XYZ file of C-alpha atoms in Angstrom:
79
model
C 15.839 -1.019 -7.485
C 13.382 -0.631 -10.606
C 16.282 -1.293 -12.956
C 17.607 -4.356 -11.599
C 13.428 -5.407 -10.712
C 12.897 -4.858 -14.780
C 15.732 -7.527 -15.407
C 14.660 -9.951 -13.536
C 12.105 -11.144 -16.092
C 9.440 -10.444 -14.389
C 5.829 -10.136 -16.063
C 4.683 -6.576 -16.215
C 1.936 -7.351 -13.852
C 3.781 -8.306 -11.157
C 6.859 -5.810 -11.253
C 3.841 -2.772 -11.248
C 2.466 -4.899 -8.248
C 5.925 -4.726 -6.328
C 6.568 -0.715 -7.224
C 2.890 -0.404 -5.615
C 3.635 -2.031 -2.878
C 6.962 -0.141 -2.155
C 5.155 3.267 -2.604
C 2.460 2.187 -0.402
C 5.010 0.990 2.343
C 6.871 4.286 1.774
C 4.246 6.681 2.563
C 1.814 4.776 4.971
C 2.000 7.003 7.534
C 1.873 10.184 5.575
C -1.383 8.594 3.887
C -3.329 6.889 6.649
C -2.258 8.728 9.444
C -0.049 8.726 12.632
C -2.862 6.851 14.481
C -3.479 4.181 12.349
C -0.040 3.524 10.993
C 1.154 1.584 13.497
C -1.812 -0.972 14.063
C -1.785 -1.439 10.146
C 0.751 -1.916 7.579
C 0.694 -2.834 3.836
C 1.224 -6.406 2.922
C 1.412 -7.239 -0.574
C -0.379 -5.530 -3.522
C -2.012 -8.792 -5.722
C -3.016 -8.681 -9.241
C -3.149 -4.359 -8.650
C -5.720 -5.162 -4.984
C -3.098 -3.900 -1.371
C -3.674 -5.893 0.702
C -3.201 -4.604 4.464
C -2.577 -6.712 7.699
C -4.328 -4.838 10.223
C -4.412 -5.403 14.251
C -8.115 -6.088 14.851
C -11.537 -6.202 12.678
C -12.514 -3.157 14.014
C -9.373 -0.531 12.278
C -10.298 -3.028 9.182
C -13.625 -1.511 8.994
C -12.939 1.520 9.348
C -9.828 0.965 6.671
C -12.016 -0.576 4.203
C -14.506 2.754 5.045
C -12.773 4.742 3.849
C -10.595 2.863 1.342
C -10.885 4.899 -2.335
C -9.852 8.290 0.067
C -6.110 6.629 0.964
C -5.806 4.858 -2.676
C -6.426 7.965 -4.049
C -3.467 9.673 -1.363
C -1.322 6.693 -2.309
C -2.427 7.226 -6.014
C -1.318 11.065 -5.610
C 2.069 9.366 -4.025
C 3.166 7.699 -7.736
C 5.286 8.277 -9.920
C-alpha cells in the first residue's frame, strides 16, 4: 500500500496524512477503548489534525478531554 501510495504523486503532506489515518483506523479500539470504539471512528487526518465522527456531543467531549492521552497511544502505534 505505501509503495504504490508514494507513486501516485502525491505531496508529502498528504501521503503522511493517509498513513495516519490508516494507523489510526487500525488500532482504534486498542487505543480508545472497547467502549468507545464503536460510537466513534476516525475520519480523515487533515493537514496532520484526525478528525473523528463521533455519535453524540457528549463522547466528543469527553474525546476531545482527553485527546493528547490517545494521540500519544496512536503516536506509540507508528512506525
Amino acid at each position: 500500500f505505501k509503495k504504490a501510495l508514494f507513486e501516485l504523486g502525491l505531496p508529502p503532506a498528504v501521503k503522511k496524512d493517509v498513513i495516519a489515518l490508516g494507523i489510526a483506523k487500525k488500532h482504534w479500539q486498542e487505543v480508545i477503548g472497547k467502549e468507545l470504539a464503536p460510537r466513534s471512528r476516525p475520519y480523515c487526518v487533515s493537514r496532520g489534525t484526525l478528525v473523528v465522527e463521533v455519535e453524540d456531543s457528549v463522547l466528543a467531549q469527553v474525546i476531545s478531554l482527553h485527546a493528547s492521552f490517545y494521540l500519544d497511544r496512536l503516536n506509540e502505534k507508528a512506525p
